[in-house]
Every structure is written in structure tokens, then in C-alpha cells.
Amino acid sequence: MRALTWHGKHNVQVDTVPDPQIVNPRDAIIKITATAICGSDLHLYDSVIPGMSNGDILGHEFMGEVVEIGRGNTSLQVGQKVVVPFVIACGSCFHCGKQQFSACDNSNPADKSDASEIAYGYPAAGLFGYSHLTGGYAGGQAEYVRVPYSDVGPIVVPDGIEDERVLFLSDIFPTGWMAAENAEIEPGDTVAIWGCGPVGLFAIKSARLMGAGRIIAIDHHPRRLELAKANGAEVLNYHEVKVREALMEMTAGIGPDACIDAVGMEAHGFSPDNIIDAVKQETKLGTDRQHVLRETIMACRKGGRVSIPGVYGGIGDKLPIGALMQKGLTIKTGQTHVQKYLPQLLELVMDGKIDTTDLISHRLPLEQAPEAYKNFHDNPNEWTKVVLKPHG
């Protein structure tokens, strides 16, 4: 089959690789009908997430048709259309029992889990198409993919629903939803969201549905700011204002009730702390550029909440821990418990309560994935979300 593979920093290629096979009784093989490039994929493209190997198949946002199932799977049938969560979860461990699916104890193979245990204190759950820290599983930017624990993860899509309406249930919609949920939004709250990429836009949509009275979105790309505005947010261009001062002025000196960092470890900008972080990242003295996280902590009102859906992968410094403690802030973060949210969010899509397609800027065949990665990385204003079609 054809699949997009990683070969180092800024080097991805569409190669012919072996077709996936059933390995365990609970596996399924999915023929991919639609897959997308995620902002998290760019961390791999930039080679700032450790644990990648030459030839790894990328992609964790995908859906498709079930073409084969293992003998132990009684949940799926051949021919069904499914969306697959990017998180791989067994469904039966301690954490899965608490619906903390992204903390699954069993989905990261034993021969892979030691590295993440060293890095994070405990083994990470398995993720599709990502680092060997998260299992080294082949991803879905391919014609076919093997889905482990397929009786737990995939959700069946009703007949007649276009792929693009449900594709983002695989990651960015539930990630934006959990980001808003972690912000503990109360009716009428002011919520500030850093980053108007796909996750930030879904956090805006979700916060509005959860009753936020006011949403302030922060970015500098004109098209992304326009998308945020079209979804009901007020916008700040961080090239034009001092963000914390602007937020104080907009909230009568109190600050936002909740702040959401939808940027993560590769924050942009020319602030002194971010320049230092960028130098450290390039020289391997640090891994994460944390400017946005620092800014959310400083900007949030006393007693407020900070939600972090943005990906952080390693080590950073200069965290304003004093402000965090003295202001009495609550912080919630984590990879998304996708399986927990799928039934509820699919219903929102079916009821027409949320538009999942307005952020799509490009639709391309899988063979053009290397070009798509380069443009998504280099031209984020025009390339807001890319959907790839492996079978035309």
C-alpha cells in the first residue's frame, strides 16, 4: 500500500510499504477514506518530539471502512464506516475504567513503554502515527491501517454522513471540547484562547456551546483570526497589542475567568523568553517553547482556571510558578480521552449544532502529502486544515 513516512526533520515521503495484517484477535483493518494533517504532526515534522524512526507511518486523524476484523472483535462488522480515535485504549485497565482513555496502561507495548516511563514518570498510552514513546504504531495517512483494541475505540458513523462532517471526531473536535471542559466554564464566563488553529477553533465552538459569555481569541494570522471571529470570538492580534495588558483592559482589570493554551510546545513570536526557548530548542538544551503557557498563567484572573490542550513533550523552564500559586489557579491538561466524548459529539454533529468543516482549507490526494506538510508548516494563514484522500 501507499503511506506517508517520516525520514527526518522536514522530510516526509509517500512510499510503498507492506499492507497491515491482523495481529491480535481484537484488531481490525480499516481502508482509509479520509485522513488529516494535525498541528501535532508538525512537531514530528520539526523533529522536536523524540522517539521517531526512519520509515514510521504518520497520521492520527483518520476514518474509513472496516475491511477485516479479528476473531475476538464482536463490536464491528465488515463494511461499516468508522471514525478512529487517535488514542489507543484497551477499555479494561484502571484508567480506562475511569474513562481516562489517554492514560491507558495496556496500549503501549512493554518493549516501548520504558522510554515514556523515564520521560514522564509513567508509561504513556499508545497513539497512532506518533513517536515510539507512544508505542510506535503505524498511522492513518495511508491506504490502510491496523487498529488495535478496535472493539473499544472506533465509533460507527450512520449511513449517508459525509466524511468531512465526522472526520475531526478522531482528534481535534474532542480535543477542543475537552479543553473547554477542563476550563470549567460557567455561564457568562470570559474565556481567552491562545491559538486559532484547528484545536483553538474547536475550543471556541465548544466554549460557546458550554455557555461562555465572552470568548477572546489570540493569534496573528489574519485568516485564522477571521475564522475565530466568524465563530463568535473577539480577537487580538499579538503582533499589534500586549496581550496581558489588552486582556486586563477588556475585563475591567480582573482578567479572564479561564485561559486555554491551544498552542503548545512550539510557540511563535519575538518575546525575549521565546527567543531564548527557540535557541535552547535548536541547541538541544531544551525541548519546549513555553511562551504561551507562561502568558496564560500571568493573564488569568486570580482564582481562575488554565486549560492546556496544546502538546508539550519534554522539558522547559522559566515557568511562573509563583504566579500560579499566589493567584490560586487551577490547571488541567492531558491528551484527550477521545472515546469518552465520541457519542455526545457525534450527536451534536448529527443535530447540526456544530459545523466541523469551516476550517478546512485544502483537500488533496495522499500522494501530495509531502507538499501539504510543507505548506501547512510554512503557510499557516492560508493552510488552516488539510484533508487527504488516500483512494482518490
Coordinates of C-alpha atoms in Angstrom, one line a residue:
M1 CA 0.0 0.0 0.0
R2 CA 1.0 3.7 -0.2
A3 CA 1.7 5.6 3.0
L4 CA 3.3 8.8 4.2
T5 CA 6.5 8.0 6.1
W6 CA 8.9 10.0 8.2
H7 CA 12.6 10.3 7.3
G8 CA 13.9 13.1 9.5
K9 CA 13.4 16.8 10.0
H10 CA 11.2 18.3 7.3
N11 CA 11.5 15.1 5.2
V12 CA 8.3 13.1 4.7
Q13 CA 7.7 10.8 1.7
V14 CA 4.9 8.7 0.2
D15 CA 6.3 5.2 0.0
T16 CA 5.1 1.7 -0.9
V17 CA 5.0 -0.3 2.4
P18 CA 3.6 -3.7 3.4
D19 CA -0.1 -3.9 3.9
P20 CA -1.2 -4.1 7.6
Q21 CA -2.3 -7.5 8.9
I22 CA -4.4 -8.7 11.8
V23 CA -2.0 -9.3 14.7
N24 CA -4.3 -9.7 17.7
P25 CA -7.9 -11.0 18.0
R26 CA -9.3 -7.6 18.8
D27 CA -7.7 -5.9 15.8
A28 CA -9.4 -4.5 12.7
I29 CA -8.1 -3.4 9.3
I30 CA -9.5 -0.1 8.1
K31 CA -9.5 1.1 4.5
I32 CA -8.9 4.9 5.0
T33 CA -11.4 7.1 3.2
A34 CA -10.2 10.4 4.8
T35 CA -7.3 11.5 6.9
A36 CA -6.0 14.9 8.0
I37 CA -2.8 16.6 9.0
C38 CA -2.8 17.8 12.6
G39 CA -0.8 20.6 14.2
S40 CA 0.7 17.9 16.4
D41 CA 2.1 16.2 13.3
L42 CA 4.2 19.3 12.7
H43 CA 6.1 18.6 16.0
L44 CA 7.2 15.4 14.3
Y45 CA 7.9 17.3 11.0
D46 CA 10.1 19.7 13.0
S47 CA 11.7 16.7 14.8
V48 CA 11.1 18.2 18.3
I49 CA 9.4 15.1 19.6
P50 CA 11.9 12.3 20.4
G51 CA 11.5 8.7 19.5
M52 CA 10.9 8.7 15.8
S53 CA 12.4 6.1 13.5
N54 CA 13.1 6.3 9.7
G55 CA 10.1 5.0 7.8
D56 CA 7.5 5.5 10.5
I57 CA 4.0 5.9 9.1
L58 CA 2.4 9.2 10.1
G59 CA -1.1 10.3 10.9
H60 CA -3.5 10.1 13.8
E61 CA -6.7 11.7 12.4
F62 CA -8.5 9.3 10.2
M63 CA -11.6 7.3 9.4
G64 CA -12.6 4.7 6.9
E65 CA -14.3 1.4 6.1
V66 CA -13.9 -1.8 8.1
V67 CA -12.5 -4.4 5.7
E68 CA -11.3 -7.1 8.1
I69 CA -11.8 -7.9 11.8
G70 CA -10.1 -10.2 14.3
R71 CA -12.0 -13.2 15.7
G72 CA -12.2 -11.5 19.1
N73 CA -14.0 -8.4 17.9
T74 CA -17.8 -8.5 18.3
S75 CA -18.3 -4.8 18.1
L76 CA -17.6 -4.1 14.4
Q77 CA -18.8 -5.6 11.1
V78 CA -17.1 -5.6 7.7
G79 CA -18.4 -2.7 5.6
Q80 CA -19.1 -0.3 8.4
K81 CA -17.8 3.3 8.2
V82 CA -16.0 4.3 11.4
V83 CA -14.0 7.2 12.9
V84 CA -11.0 6.0 14.9
P85 CA -9.8 7.9 18.0
F86 CA -6.1 8.9 17.9
V87 CA -5.7 7.4 21.4
I88 CA -5.4 3.6 21.6
A89 CA -7.1 2.3 24.7
C90 CA -7.8 -1.2 26.0
G91 CA -11.1 -0.4 27.7
S92 CA -10.4 -2.5 30.8
C93 CA -7.5 -1.2 32.8
F94 CA -7.8 1.0 35.9
H95 CA -7.6 4.3 33.9
C96 CA -10.0 3.1 31.1
G97 CA -12.4 2.2 33.9
K98 CA -12.4 5.8 34.9
Q99 CA -12.8 6.9 31.2
Q100 CA -9.3 8.3 31.3
F101 CA -8.6 6.6 28.0
S102 CA -5.5 8.6 27.1
A103 CA -3.9 7.2 30.3
C104 CA -4.4 3.5 29.3
D105 CA -1.9 1.2 30.9
N106 CA -2.0 -1.5 28.3
S107 CA -1.9 0.1 24.8
N108 CA 1.8 1.0 24.8
P109 CA 3.7 -2.3 24.2
A110 CA 6.1 -3.3 27.0
D111 CA 9.1 -3.1 24.7
K112 CA 8.3 0.6 24.0
S113 CA 6.9 1.8 27.3
D114 CA 10.1 2.1 29.2
A115 CA 11.2 5.2 27.3
S116 CA 8.0 7.2 28.2
E117 CA 8.2 6.0 31.8
I118 CA 11.6 7.5 32.0
A119 CA 10.4 10.7 30.4
Y120 CA 7.1 11.1 32.1
G121 CA 7.2 9.0 35.3
Y122 CA 4.7 6.5 34.0
P123 CA 4.2 4.8 30.6
A124 CA 2.2 6.8 28.1
A125 CA -0.8 5.4 26.3
G126 CA -0.4 4.3 22.7
L127 CA -1.1 6.8 19.9
F128 CA -1.5 6.3 16.2
G129 CA 1.3 7.6 13.9
Y130 CA 3.4 9.2 16.6
S131 CA 6.6 8.7 18.5
H132 CA 7.9 5.4 19.8
L133 CA 7.4 6.9 23.2
T134 CA 3.7 6.3 22.5
G135 CA 4.0 2.8 21.1
G136 CA 5.4 3.4 17.6
Y137 CA 2.1 2.4 16.0
A138 CA 1.6 2.9 12.2
G139 CA -0.6 5.9 11.5
G140 CA -3.5 6.5 9.2
Q141 CA -2.0 8.8 6.5
A142 CA -2.1 5.6 4.4
E143 CA -4.4 3.5 2.3
Y144 CA -5.0 1.0 5.2
V145 CA -4.3 0.8 8.9
R146 CA -4.4 -1.8 11.7
V147 CA -6.5 -0.7 14.6
P148 CA -5.7 -2.4 17.9
Y149 CA -8.5 -2.7 20.5
S150 CA -10.9 -1.9 17.8
D151 CA -13.8 -3.1 19.9
V152 CA -13.1 -0.1 22.2
G153 CA -12.1 2.8 20.0
P154 CA -13.9 3.3 16.7
I155 CA -17.4 4.8 16.5
V156 CA -19.7 3.7 13.7
V157 CA -20.9 6.5 11.5
P158 CA -24.5 6.4 10.3
D159 CA -25.1 5.9 6.6
G160 CA -25.2 9.0 4.4
I161 CA -23.0 11.2 6.6
E162 CA -20.2 12.9 4.6
D163 CA -16.7 12.1 5.9
E164 CA -15.7 15.7 6.5
R165 CA -18.6 16.2 8.9
V166 CA -17.3 13.5 11.2
L167 CA -13.5 13.1 10.4
F168 CA -12.5 15.5 13.2
L169 CA -14.1 13.4 15.8
S170 CA -10.8 11.5 15.6
D171 CA -8.9 14.2 17.5
I172 CA -9.4 18.0 17.1
F173 CA -13.1 18.2 17.9
P174 CA -12.9 16.2 21.2
T175 CA -9.6 17.9 22.0
G176 CA -11.2 21.3 21.7
W177 CA -14.2 20.1 23.6
M178 CA -12.1 18.6 26.5
A179 CA -10.1 21.9 26.5
A180 CA -13.3 23.8 27.1
E181 CA -14.5 21.3 29.7
N182 CA -11.2 21.5 31.5
A183 CA -11.6 25.2 31.7
E184 CA -14.7 24.6 33.9
I185 CA -16.7 27.2 32.0
E186 CA -19.6 28.7 33.9
P187 CA -22.5 30.6 32.3
G188 CA -21.3 34.1 31.3
D189 CA -17.6 33.5 31.8
T190 CA -14.9 35.3 29.9
V191 CA -12.6 32.7 28.2
A192 CA -9.4 33.6 26.5
I193 CA -8.0 31.2 24.0
W194 CA -4.4 31.3 22.6
G195 CA -4.1 29.9 19.1
C196 CA -6.7 29.9 16.4
G197 CA -5.5 26.7 14.7
P198 CA -7.9 23.8 14.4
V199 CA -7.9 22.9 18.2
G200 CA -8.3 26.5 19.2
L201 CA -11.2 27.0 16.8
F202 CA -12.9 23.9 18.2
A203 CA -12.3 25.2 21.7
I204 CA -14.1 28.4 20.7
K205 CA -17.0 26.5 19.3
S206 CA -17.1 24.3 22.4
A207 CA -16.9 27.2 24.8
R208 CA -19.8 28.9 23.1
L209 CA -21.9 25.7 23.4
M210 CA -20.9 25.4 27.1
G211 CA -22.3 28.9 27.9
A212 CA -19.3 31.2 27.8
G213 CA -20.5 34.8 27.8
R214 CA -17.4 36.2 26.1
I215 CA -14.6 34.5 24.1
I216 CA -11.4 36.3 23.3
A217 CA -9.1 34.6 20.7
I218 CA -5.4 35.4 20.3
D219 CA -3.3 34.7 17.2
H220 CA -1.6 36.8 14.4
H221 CA -2.7 35.0 11.2
P222 CA -5.5 37.1 9.6
R223 CA -7.5 34.2 8.2
R224 CA -7.4 32.3 11.4
L225 CA -8.5 35.4 13.3
E226 CA -11.3 35.8 10.8
L227 CA -12.4 32.2 11.4
A228 CA -12.4 32.8 15.1
K229 CA -14.5 36.0 14.7
A230 CA -16.9 34.1 12.5
N231 CA -17.4 31.6 15.3
G232 CA -18.3 34.4 17.8
A233 CA -15.0 35.3 19.3
E234 CA -13.4 38.7 19.8
V235 CA -9.9 38.7 18.5
L236 CA -6.5 40.0 19.5
N237 CA -3.5 40.1 17.1
Y238 CA -0.5 39.6 19.4
H239 CA 1.7 41.5 16.9
E240 CA -0.4 44.6 17.5
V241 CA -1.1 44.5 21.2
K242 CA 0.5 43.5 24.5
V243 CA -1.8 40.5 25.2
R244 CA -2.0 40.6 29.0
E245 CA -2.5 44.4 29.1
A246 CA -5.2 44.1 26.4
L247 CA -7.0 41.4 28.4
M248 CA -6.8 43.4 31.6
E249 CA -8.4 46.4 29.8
M250 CA -11.1 44.2 28.2
T251 CA -12.1 42.7 31.5
A252 CA -12.0 45.9 33.7
G253 CA -8.8 44.8 35.4
I254 CA -10.0 41.4 36.5
G255 CA -8.6 39.1 33.8
P256 CA -10.3 36.2 32.0
D257 CA -12.1 33.6 34.1
A258 CA -10.4 30.8 32.1
C259 CA -7.4 30.7 29.8
I260 CA -6.8 28.0 27.2
D261 CA -3.4 27.3 25.7
A262 CA -4.1 25.7 22.3
V263 CA -0.6 26.4 21.0
G264 CA 1.8 24.1 23.0
M265 CA 5.5 23.5 22.6
E266 CA 6.3 25.5 19.5
A267 CA 5.0 29.0 20.4
H268 CA 6.0 31.7 17.9
G269 CA 6.8 35.3 18.4
F270 CA 9.7 37.6 19.3
S271 CA 9.3 38.0 23.0
P272 CA 12.6 37.6 24.9
D273 CA 11.6 34.4 26.6
N274 CA 10.5 32.8 23.4
I275 CA 13.8 33.7 21.6
I276 CA 15.7 32.1 24.5
D277 CA 13.5 29.0 24.2
A278 CA 14.0 28.8 20.5
V279 CA 17.8 28.9 20.9
K280 CA 17.6 26.2 23.6
Q281 CA 15.4 24.0 21.3
E282 CA 17.8 24.3 18.4
T283 CA 20.8 23.5 20.5
K284 CA 19.1 20.6 22.3
L285 CA 19.4 22.4 25.7
G286 CA 15.6 22.4 26.0
T287 CA 12.6 20.9 24.1
D288 CA 9.6 23.2 24.6
R289 CA 8.9 26.8 23.8
Q290 CA 6.5 27.7 26.6
H291 CA 5.8 31.4 26.0
V292 CA 2.0 30.9 25.6
L293 CA 1.8 28.8 28.8
R294 CA 3.6 31.5 30.7
E295 CA 1.3 34.1 29.3
T296 CA -1.9 32.2 30.2
I297 CA -0.7 31.9 33.8
M298 CA 0.1 35.6 34.0
A299 CA -3.1 36.7 32.3
C300 CA -5.6 34.5 34.1
R301 CA -7.6 36.2 36.9
K302 CA -7.0 35.3 40.5
G303 CA -8.8 32.1 41.3
G304 CA -9.2 31.3 37.6
R305 CA -8.6 28.2 35.5
V306 CA -5.9 27.3 32.9
S307 CA -6.6 24.6 30.4
I308 CA -3.7 23.1 28.3
P309 CA -4.7 21.1 25.2
G310 CA -1.5 22.2 23.4
V311 CA 1.1 19.5 23.2
Y312 CA 4.2 19.7 25.4
G313 CA 6.7 16.9 25.0
G314 CA 9.7 17.4 27.2
I315 CA 11.4 20.0 29.4
G316 CA 11.1 23.7 29.7
D317 CA 11.9 26.4 32.3
K318 CA 11.0 29.9 33.4
L319 CA 7.5 28.8 34.4
P320 CA 5.9 31.5 36.6
I321 CA 5.3 29.1 39.5
G322 CA 4.9 31.9 42.0
A323 CA 2.1 33.5 40.0
L324 CA 0.4 30.0 39.7
M325 CA 0.5 29.5 43.4
Q326 CA -0.1 33.1 44.6
K327 CA -3.2 33.5 42.3
G328 CA -4.7 30.2 43.3
L329 CA -5.0 28.9 39.7
T330 CA -6.4 25.5 38.7
I331 CA -4.5 23.8 35.8
K332 CA -5.9 20.9 33.8
T333 CA -4.2 19.3 30.9
G334 CA -3.6 16.0 29.2
Q335 CA -4.0 14.0 26.0
T336 CA -7.7 13.8 25.0
H337 CA -9.9 11.0 26.3
V338 CA -11.5 10.7 22.9
Q339 CA -13.6 7.6 23.4
K340 CA -15.3 9.3 26.4
Y341 CA -16.7 12.1 24.2
L342 CA -17.5 10.4 20.9
P343 CA -21.2 9.6 21.4
Q344 CA -22.0 13.0 22.7
L345 CA -20.1 14.9 20.0
L346 CA -21.4 12.7 17.1
E347 CA -24.9 13.6 18.3
L348 CA -24.0 17.3 18.2
V349 CA -22.9 16.9 14.6
M350 CA -26.0 14.9 13.6
D351 CA -28.2 17.5 15.2
G352 CA -26.5 20.3 13.2
K353 CA -25.4 22.1 16.4
I354 CA -21.7 22.4 15.3
D355 CA -20.0 23.0 12.0
T356 CA -16.9 20.8 11.7
T357 CA -16.0 21.8 8.1
D358 CA -15.4 25.6 8.1
L359 CA -11.7 25.4 8.9
I360 CA -10.8 23.0 6.0
S361 CA -8.7 24.9 3.5
H362 CA -7.3 22.2 1.3
R363 CA -8.4 18.7 0.1
L364 CA -5.6 16.7 -1.6
P365 CA -4.7 13.1 -2.6
L366 CA -2.4 11.2 -0.4
E367 CA 0.4 11.5 -3.0
Q368 CA 0.6 15.2 -2.4
A369 CA 1.0 14.8 1.4
P370 CA 4.7 16.0 1.4
E371 CA 3.7 19.2 -0.3
A372 CA 0.8 19.6 2.1
Y373 CA 3.0 19.2 5.1
K374 CA 5.4 21.8 3.8
N375 CA 2.6 24.3 3.1
F376 CA 0.8 23.6 6.4
H377 CA 4.1 24.3 8.2
D378 CA 5.2 27.3 6.1
N379 CA 1.9 29.0 5.3
P380 CA -0.4 28.6 8.3
N381 CA -2.5 31.6 7.3
E382 CA -3.7 30.0 4.1
W383 CA -3.4 26.3 5.1
T384 CA -5.7 26.1 8.1
K385 CA -6.6 22.4 7.8
V386 CA -5.7 19.8 5.2
V387 CA -7.8 16.7 4.4
L388 CA -6.1 13.9 2.4
K389 CA -7.8 11.2 0.4
P390 CA -5.8 8.0 0.0
H391 CA -8.1 6.4 -2.5
G392 CA -9.0 9.4 -4.6

